[in-house]
Coordinates of C-alpha atoms and ligand atoms in Angstrom, one line a residue:
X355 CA 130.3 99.3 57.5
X356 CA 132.7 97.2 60.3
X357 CA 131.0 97.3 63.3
X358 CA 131.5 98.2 66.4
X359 CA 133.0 101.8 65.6
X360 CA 134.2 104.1 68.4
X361 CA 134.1 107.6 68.0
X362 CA 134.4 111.0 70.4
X363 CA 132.2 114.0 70.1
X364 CA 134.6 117.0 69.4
X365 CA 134.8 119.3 72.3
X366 CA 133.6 116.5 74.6
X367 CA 134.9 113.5 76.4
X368 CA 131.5 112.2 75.4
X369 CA 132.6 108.8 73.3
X370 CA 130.8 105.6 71.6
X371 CA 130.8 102.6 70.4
X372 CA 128.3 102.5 67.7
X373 CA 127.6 98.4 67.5
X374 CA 125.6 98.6 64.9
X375 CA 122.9 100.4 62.8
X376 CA 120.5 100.3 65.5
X377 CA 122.4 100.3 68.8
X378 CA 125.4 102.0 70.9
X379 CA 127.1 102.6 73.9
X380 CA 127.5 105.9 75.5
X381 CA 129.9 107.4 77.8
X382 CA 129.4 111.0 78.6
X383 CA 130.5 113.3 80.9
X384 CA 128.2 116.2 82.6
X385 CA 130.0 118.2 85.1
X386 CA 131.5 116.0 87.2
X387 CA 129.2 112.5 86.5
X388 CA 129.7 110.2 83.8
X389 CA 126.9 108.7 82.3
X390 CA 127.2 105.3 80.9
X391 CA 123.8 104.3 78.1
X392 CA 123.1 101.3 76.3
X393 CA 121.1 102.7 73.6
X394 CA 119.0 100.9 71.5
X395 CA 117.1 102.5 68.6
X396 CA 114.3 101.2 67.9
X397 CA 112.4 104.3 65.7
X398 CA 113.6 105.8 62.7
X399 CA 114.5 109.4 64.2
X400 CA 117.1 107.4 66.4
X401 CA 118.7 104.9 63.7
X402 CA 119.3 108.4 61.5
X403 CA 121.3 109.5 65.1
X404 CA 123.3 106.1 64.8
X405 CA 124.1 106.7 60.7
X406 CA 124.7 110.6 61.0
X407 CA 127.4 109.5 64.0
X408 CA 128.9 107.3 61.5
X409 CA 128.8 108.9 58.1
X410 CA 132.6 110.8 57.7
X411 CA 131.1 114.5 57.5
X412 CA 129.9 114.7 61.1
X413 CA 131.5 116.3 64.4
X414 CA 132.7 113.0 64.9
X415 CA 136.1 111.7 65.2
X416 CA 137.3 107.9 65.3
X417 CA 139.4 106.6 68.5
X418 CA 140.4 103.6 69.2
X419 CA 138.5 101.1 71.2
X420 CA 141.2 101.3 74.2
X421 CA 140.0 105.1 74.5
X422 CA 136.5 103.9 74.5
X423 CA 137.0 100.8 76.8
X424 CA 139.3 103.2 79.6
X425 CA 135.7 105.6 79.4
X426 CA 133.1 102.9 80.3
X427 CA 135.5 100.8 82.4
X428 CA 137.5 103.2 84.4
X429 CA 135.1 106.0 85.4
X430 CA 132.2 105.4 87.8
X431 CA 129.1 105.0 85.4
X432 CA 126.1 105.6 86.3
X433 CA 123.5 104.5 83.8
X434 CA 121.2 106.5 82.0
X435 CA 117.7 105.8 80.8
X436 CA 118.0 102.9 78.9
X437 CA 119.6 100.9 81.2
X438 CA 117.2 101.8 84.2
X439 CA 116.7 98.5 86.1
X440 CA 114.1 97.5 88.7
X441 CA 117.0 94.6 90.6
X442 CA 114.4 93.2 92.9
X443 CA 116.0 90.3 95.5
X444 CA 113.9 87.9 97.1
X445 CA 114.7 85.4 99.5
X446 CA 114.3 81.5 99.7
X447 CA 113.7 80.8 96.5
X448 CA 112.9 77.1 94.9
X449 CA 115.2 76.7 92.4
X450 CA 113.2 73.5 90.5
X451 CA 111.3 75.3 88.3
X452 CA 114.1 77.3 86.9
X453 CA 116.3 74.0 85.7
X454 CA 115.4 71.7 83.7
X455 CA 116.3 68.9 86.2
X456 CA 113.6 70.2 88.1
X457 CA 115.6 69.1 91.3
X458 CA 114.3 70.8 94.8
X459 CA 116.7 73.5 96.3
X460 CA 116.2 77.0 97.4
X461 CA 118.5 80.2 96.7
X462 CA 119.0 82.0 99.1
X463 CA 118.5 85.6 97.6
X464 CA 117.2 85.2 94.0
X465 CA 117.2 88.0 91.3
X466 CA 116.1 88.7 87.7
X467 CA 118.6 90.5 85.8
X468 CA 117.3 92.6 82.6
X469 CA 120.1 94.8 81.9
X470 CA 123.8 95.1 82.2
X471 CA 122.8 98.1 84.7
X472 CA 120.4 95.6 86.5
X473 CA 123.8 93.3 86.5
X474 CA 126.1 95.6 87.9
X475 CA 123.4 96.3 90.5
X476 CA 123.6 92.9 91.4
X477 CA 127.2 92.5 91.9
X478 CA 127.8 95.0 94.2
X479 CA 124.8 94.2 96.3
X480 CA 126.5 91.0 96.4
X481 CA 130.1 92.6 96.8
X482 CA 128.5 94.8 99.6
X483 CA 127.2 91.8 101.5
X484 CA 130.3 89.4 101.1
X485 CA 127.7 87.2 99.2
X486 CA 128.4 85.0 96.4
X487 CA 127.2 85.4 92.7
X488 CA 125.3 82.2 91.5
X489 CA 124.3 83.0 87.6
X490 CA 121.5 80.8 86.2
X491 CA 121.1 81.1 82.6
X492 CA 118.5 78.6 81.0
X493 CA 119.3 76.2 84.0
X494 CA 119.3 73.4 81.8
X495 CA 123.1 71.9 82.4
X496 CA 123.2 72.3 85.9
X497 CA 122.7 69.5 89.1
X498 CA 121.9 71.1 92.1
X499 CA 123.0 69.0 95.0
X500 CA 121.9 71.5 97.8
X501 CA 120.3 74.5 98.6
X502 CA 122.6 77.5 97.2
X503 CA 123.9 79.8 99.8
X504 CA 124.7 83.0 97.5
X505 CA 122.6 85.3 95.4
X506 CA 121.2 83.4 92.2
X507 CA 120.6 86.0 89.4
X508 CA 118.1 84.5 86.3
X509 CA 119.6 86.1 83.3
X510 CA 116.8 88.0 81.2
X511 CA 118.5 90.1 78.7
X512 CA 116.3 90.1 75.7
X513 CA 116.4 91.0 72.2
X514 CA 117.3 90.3 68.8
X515 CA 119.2 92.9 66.7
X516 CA 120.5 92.8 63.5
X517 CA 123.7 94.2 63.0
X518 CA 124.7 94.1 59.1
X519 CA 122.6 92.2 56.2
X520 CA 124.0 92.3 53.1
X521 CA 121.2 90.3 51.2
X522 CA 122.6 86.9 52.1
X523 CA 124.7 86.8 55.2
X524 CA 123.4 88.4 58.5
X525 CA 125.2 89.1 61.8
X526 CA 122.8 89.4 64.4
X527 CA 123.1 90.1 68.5
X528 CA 120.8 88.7 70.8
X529 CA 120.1 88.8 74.7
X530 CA 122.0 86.5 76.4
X531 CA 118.4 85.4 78.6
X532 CA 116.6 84.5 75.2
X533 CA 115.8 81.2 75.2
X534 CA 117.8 78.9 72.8
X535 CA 115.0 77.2 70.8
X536 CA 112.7 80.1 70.5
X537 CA 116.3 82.0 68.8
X538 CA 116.9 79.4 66.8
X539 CA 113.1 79.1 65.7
X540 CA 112.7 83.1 64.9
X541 CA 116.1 82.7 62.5
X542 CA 114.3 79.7 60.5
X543 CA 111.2 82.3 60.4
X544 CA 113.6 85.1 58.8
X545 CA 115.1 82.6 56.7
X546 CA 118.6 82.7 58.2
X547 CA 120.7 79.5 57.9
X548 CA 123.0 78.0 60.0
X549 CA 121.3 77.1 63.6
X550 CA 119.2 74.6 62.2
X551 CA 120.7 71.6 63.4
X552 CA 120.8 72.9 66.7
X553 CA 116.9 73.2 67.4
X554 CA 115.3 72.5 70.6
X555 CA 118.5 72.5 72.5
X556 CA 117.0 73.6 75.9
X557 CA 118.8 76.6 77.9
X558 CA 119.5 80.1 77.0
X559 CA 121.5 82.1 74.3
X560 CA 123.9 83.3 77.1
X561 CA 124.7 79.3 78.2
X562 CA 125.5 78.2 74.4
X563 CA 129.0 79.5 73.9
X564 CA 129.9 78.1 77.7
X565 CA 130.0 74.9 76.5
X566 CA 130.3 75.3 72.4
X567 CA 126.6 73.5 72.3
X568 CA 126.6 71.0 69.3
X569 CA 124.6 68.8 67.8
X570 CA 124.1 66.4 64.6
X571 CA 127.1 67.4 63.1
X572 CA 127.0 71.2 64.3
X573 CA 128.9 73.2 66.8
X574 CA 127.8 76.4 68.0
X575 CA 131.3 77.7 67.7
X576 CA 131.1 77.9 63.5
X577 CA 128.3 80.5 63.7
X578 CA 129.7 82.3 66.5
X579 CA 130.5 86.3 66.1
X580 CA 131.7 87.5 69.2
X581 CA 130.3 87.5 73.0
X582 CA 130.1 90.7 75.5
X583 CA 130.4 89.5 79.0
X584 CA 130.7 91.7 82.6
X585 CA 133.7 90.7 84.1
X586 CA 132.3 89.6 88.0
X587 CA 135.3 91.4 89.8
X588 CA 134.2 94.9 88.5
X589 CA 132.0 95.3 86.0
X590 CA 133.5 95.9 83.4
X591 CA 132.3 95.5 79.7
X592 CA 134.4 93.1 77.6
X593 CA 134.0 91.5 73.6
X594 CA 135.3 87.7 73.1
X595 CA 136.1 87.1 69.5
X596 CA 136.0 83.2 68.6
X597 CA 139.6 82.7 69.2
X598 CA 139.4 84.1 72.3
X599 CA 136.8 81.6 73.6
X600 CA 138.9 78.9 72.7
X601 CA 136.3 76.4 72.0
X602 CA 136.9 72.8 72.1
X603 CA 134.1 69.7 72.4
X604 CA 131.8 71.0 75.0
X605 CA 134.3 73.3 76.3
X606 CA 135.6 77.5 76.2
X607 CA 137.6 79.3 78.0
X608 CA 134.1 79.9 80.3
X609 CA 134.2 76.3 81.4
X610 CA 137.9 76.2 81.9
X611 CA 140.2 79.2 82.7
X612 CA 138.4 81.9 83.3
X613 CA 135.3 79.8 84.7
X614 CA 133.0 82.0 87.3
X615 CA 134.9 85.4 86.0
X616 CA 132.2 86.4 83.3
X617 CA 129.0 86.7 82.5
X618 CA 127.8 86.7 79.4
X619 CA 125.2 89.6 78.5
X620 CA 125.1 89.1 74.4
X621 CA 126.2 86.9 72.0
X622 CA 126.3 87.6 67.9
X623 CA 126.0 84.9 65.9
X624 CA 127.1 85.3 61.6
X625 CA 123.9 83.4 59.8
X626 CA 123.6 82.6 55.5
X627 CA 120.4 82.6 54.0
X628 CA 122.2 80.1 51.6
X629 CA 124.1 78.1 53.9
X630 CA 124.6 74.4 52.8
X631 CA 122.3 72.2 54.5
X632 CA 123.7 69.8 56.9
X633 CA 122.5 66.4 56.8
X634 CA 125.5 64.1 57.4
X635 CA 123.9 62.7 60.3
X636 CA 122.9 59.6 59.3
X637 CA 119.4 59.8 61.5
X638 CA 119.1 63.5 59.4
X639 CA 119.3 61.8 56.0
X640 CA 116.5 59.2 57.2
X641 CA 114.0 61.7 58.4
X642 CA 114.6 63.8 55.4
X643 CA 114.7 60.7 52.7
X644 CA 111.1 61.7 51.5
X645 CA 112.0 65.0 50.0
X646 CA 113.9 65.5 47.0
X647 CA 117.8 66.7 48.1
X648 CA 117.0 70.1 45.9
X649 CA 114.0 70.7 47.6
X650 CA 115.1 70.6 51.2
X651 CA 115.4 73.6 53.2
X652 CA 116.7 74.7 56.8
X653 CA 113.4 74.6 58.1
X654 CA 113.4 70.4 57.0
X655 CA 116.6 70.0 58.5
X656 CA 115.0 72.3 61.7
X657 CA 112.0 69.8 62.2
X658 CA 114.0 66.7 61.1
X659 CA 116.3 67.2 64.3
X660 CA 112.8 68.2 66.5
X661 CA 111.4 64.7 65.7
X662 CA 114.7 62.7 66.3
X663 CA 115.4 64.9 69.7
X664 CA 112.0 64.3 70.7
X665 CA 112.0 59.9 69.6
X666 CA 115.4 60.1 71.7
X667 CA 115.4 62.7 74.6
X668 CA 113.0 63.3 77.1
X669 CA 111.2 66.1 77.6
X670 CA 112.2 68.2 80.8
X671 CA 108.6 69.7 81.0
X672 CA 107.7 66.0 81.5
X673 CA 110.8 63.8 82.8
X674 CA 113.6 66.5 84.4
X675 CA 116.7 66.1 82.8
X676 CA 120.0 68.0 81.2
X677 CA 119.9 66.3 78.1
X678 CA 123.5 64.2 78.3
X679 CA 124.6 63.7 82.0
X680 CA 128.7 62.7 80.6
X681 CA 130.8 64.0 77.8
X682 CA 131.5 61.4 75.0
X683 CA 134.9 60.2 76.0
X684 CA 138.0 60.3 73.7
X685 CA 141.1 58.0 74.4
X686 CA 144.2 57.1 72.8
X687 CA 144.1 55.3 69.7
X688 CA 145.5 52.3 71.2
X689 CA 143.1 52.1 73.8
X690 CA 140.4 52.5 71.6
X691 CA 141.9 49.4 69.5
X692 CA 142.1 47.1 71.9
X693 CA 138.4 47.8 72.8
X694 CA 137.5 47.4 69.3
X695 CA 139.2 43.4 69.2
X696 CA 136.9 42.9 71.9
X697 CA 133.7 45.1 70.7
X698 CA 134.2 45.0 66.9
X699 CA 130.5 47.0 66.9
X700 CA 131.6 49.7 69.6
X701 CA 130.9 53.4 67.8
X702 CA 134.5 55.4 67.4
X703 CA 135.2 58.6 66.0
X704 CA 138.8 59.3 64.7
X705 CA 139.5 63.1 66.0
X706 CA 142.0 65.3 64.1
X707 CA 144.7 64.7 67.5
X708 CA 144.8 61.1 66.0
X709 CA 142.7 60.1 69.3
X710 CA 139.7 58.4 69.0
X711 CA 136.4 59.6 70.6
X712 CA 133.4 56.7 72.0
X713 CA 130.0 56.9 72.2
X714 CA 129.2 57.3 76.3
X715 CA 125.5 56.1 75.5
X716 CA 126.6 53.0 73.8
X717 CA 129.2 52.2 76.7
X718 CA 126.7 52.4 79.8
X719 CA 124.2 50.7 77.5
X720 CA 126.8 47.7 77.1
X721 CA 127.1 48.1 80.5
X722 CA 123.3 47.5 81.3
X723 CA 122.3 50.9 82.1
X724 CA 119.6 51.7 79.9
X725 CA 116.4 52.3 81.4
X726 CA 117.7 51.9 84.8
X727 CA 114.9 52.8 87.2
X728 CA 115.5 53.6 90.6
X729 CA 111.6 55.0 91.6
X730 CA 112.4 58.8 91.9
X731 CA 114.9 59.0 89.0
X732 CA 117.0 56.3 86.2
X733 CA 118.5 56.3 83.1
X734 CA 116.5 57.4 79.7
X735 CA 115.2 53.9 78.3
X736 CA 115.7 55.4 74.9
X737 CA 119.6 57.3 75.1
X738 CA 121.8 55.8 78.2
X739 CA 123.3 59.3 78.1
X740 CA 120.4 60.9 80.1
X741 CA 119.8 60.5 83.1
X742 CA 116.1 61.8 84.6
X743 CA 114.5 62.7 87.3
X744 CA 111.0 61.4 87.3
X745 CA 109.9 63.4 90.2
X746 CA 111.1 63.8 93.7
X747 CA 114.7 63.1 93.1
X748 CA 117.4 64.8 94.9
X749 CA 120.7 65.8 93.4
X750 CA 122.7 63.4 96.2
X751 CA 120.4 60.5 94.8
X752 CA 121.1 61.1 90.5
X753 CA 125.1 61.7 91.4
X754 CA 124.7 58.2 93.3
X755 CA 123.1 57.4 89.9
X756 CA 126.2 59.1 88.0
X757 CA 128.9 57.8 90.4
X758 CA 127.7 53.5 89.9
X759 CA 127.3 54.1 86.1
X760 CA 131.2 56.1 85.9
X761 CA 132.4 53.0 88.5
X762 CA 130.4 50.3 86.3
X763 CA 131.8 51.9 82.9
X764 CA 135.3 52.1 83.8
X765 CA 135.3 48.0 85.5
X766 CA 133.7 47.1 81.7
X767 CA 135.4 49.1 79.7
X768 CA 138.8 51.2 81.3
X769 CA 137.5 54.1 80.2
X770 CA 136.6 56.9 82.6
X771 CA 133.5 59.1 81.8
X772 CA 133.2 63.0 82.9
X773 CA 129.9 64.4 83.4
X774 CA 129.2 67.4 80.7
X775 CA 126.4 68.9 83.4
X776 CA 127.6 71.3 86.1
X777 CA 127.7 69.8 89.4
X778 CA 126.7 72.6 91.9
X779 CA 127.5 72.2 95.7
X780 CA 128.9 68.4 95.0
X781 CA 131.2 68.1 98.5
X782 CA 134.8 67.4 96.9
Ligands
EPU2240 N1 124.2 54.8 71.5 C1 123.9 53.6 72.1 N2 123.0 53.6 73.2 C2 122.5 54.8 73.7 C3 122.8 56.0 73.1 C4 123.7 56.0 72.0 O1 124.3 52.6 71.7 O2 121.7 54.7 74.7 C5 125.1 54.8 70.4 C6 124.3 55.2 69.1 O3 123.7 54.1 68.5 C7 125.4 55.8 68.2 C8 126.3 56.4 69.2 O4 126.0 55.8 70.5 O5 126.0 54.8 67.5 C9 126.1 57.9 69.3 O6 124.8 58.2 69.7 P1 124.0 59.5 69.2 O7 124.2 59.7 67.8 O8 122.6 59.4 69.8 O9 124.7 60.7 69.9 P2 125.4 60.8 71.3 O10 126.9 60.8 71.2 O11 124.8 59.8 72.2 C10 125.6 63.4 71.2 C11 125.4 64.6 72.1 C12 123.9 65.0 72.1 C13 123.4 65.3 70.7 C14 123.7 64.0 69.8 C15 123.3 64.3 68.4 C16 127.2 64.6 73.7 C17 127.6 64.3 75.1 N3 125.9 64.3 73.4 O12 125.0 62.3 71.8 O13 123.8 66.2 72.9 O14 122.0 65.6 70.7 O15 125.1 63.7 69.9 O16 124.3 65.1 67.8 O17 128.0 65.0 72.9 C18 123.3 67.1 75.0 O18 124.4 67.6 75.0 O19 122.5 67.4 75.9 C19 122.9 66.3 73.9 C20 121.7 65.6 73.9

């Protein structure tokens, strides 16, 4: 079966779109109020619901998903039991312990957000008000540089469903507030392949397409499905294939064009529990050297990358931080060529452009960056890439950090590095 399916009950306007074997979207009409459900079946008598709407003999007839979409996006839903919400907003929030920076600032009006009903709430109390949306996902990629004068909503959709298994491959959806690692961990514990080399990646589920997270070899993009994301202008309900996400080297269509429009509620994700093992990574192959290749699994690979993230990246629990502060840049071939007569040992990476990519860690080492301390905050003594707050930092004092290095790098070397964290409130 090719999920999702849309269908109409015959005699109704009531239509669906059955995502999977165990969960659907509702639009149906009573008198004059339509009723929009997320429904998620989680006991037998419901999943037999779900397979009697899609077996061919019911009352049942397949429409297209336009006809579905102009249901839930074009009436005025108002959302039935499932997607009850308690949208609580409080006021003068401290944002530190919800980054991983860990940086002192205070929303304004702060909410958590459990449901795509809970979301809505939340945009037109924010609509209502003439107050801005500030989304917070996993707040791990984010530099707050002063208090935040709109209302922050923490991203807490849970859940992990599977939507078609076929003995080997799985796609499965999860809640975009799930929290990265604890994802990744619970596919190694069912045996699904594929996320491994992407453990302990802090932030959420719903922050990992934004900026196509990667890692030792592995983009999030070549296990990506499909996202659902709420359109912020009105609500509205919408499914991102791959393509349409455009991901590139830290970067989709959620970073670039259509930044601050969406916000993403689900993302599926197509696992193998054969996928090939990926272990290119030189540091991979050295953590893994003790164990025969045929007897490696993805649970090796998993705790191979947990012990190199851990030798090389701080922990934010411990040392706030966003993991890399800049992108690794790429520069023309030439460029890269000339630096190379003069730093025969400088890391390159050919890209398929022809352009070369550098090692950002390597240049503001060179540079004489690493373990930079300036009391409150410095750069990670074991990647130059990191830059940490060791308590009591404020985000004016780490972009000082970030502006000297960017300055220092591109005297040294011509080359100009961008910061891959967001910078939030940074005066322009
Ligand atoms: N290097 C140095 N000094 C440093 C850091 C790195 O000389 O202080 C050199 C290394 O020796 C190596 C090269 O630079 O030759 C690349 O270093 P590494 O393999 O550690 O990876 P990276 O490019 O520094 C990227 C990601 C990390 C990811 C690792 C592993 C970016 C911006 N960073 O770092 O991602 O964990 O590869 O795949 O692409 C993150 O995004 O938060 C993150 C930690």
């Amino acid at each position: 079966m090719q999920y999702p399916v849309y269908l109409q009950l015959l005699g109704t306007k009531n239509v669906y779109a059955i995502q999977g074997p165990s969960r659907f979207y509702e639009c149906s009409t009573m008198g004059d109020q339509t009723l929009c459900h997320d429904v998620v079946a989680t006991t037998w008598p419901e999943r037999q619901r779900i397979l009697d709407m899609v077996a061919d003999d019911g009352p049942w007839e397949r429409i297209s998903r336009e006809a579905f979409m102009h249901c839930w996006n074009d009436r005025n839903c108002h959302m039935g039991s499932s997607e009850t919400s308690a949208f609580e907003v409080r006021e003068h929030v401290e944002l530190a312990p919800h980054t991983t920076f860990g940086i002192a600032a205070k929303a304004r009006w702060f909410a958590d957000v459990s449901s795509i009903a809970g979301l809505r709430e939340a945009l037109n109390w924010s609509r209502q008000r003439g107050v801005e949306l500030f989304v917070l996902g996993g707040g791990s990629n984010m530099l707050l540089h002063r208090d935040v004068d709109a209302l922050v909503i923490r991203i807490q959709m849970r859940g992990v469903e599977v939507l078609s298994d076929d003995g080997r491959r799985i796609q499965v959806a999860v809640g975009a507030g799930e929290v990265w690692h604890d994802f990744v961990l619970h596919t190694l514990d069912q045996g699904w392949g594929g996320l491994e080399n992407l453990s302990l990646i802090p932030g959420s589920v719903g922050a990992s397409p934004m900026q196509n997270i990667g890692a030792y070899g592995v983009e999030i993009r070549e296990h990506f499905a499909w996202l659902d994301a709420i359109r912020v202008s009105d609500g509205a309900l919408q499914r991102f294939t791959e393509k349409q996400c455009n991901f590139d080297y830290r970067e989709s269509i959620f970073k670039r064009e259509e930044k601050g429009k969406w916000i993403i509620v689900r993302v599926a994700f197509n696992l193998d529990r054969k996928s090939a093992l990926r272990m290119e990574y030189g540091a991979i192959e050295r953590e893994l050297q003790h164990l025969p290749e045929a007897k490696r699994t993805h649970r090796d690979v998993s705790e191979a990358v947990i012990r190199i993230r851990k030798s090389k990246l701080p922990d934010p629990a411990i040392a706030g931080n966003a993991g890399s502060f800049f992108k690794n840049p790429t520069v023309p071939k030439n460029v890269a060529n000339a630096l190379l007569s003069t730093h025969p040992k400088m890391p390159h990476y050919p890209q398929l452009s022809g352009d070369i990519k550098l090692a950002a860690g390597w240049l503001i080492e060179q540079a004489g960056w690493k373990g930079h301390n300036r009391t409150t905050h410095g750069v990670h003594d074991q990647q130059a890439l990191v830059l940490v707050n060791f308590g009591g930092a404020s985000g004016k004092e780490i972009w000082s950090l970030a502006s000297d290095i960017i300055d220092s790098v591109k005297t040294e070397f011509g080359v100009l590095l961008e910061p891959e964290v967001n910078q939030v409130g940074l005066d322009s």
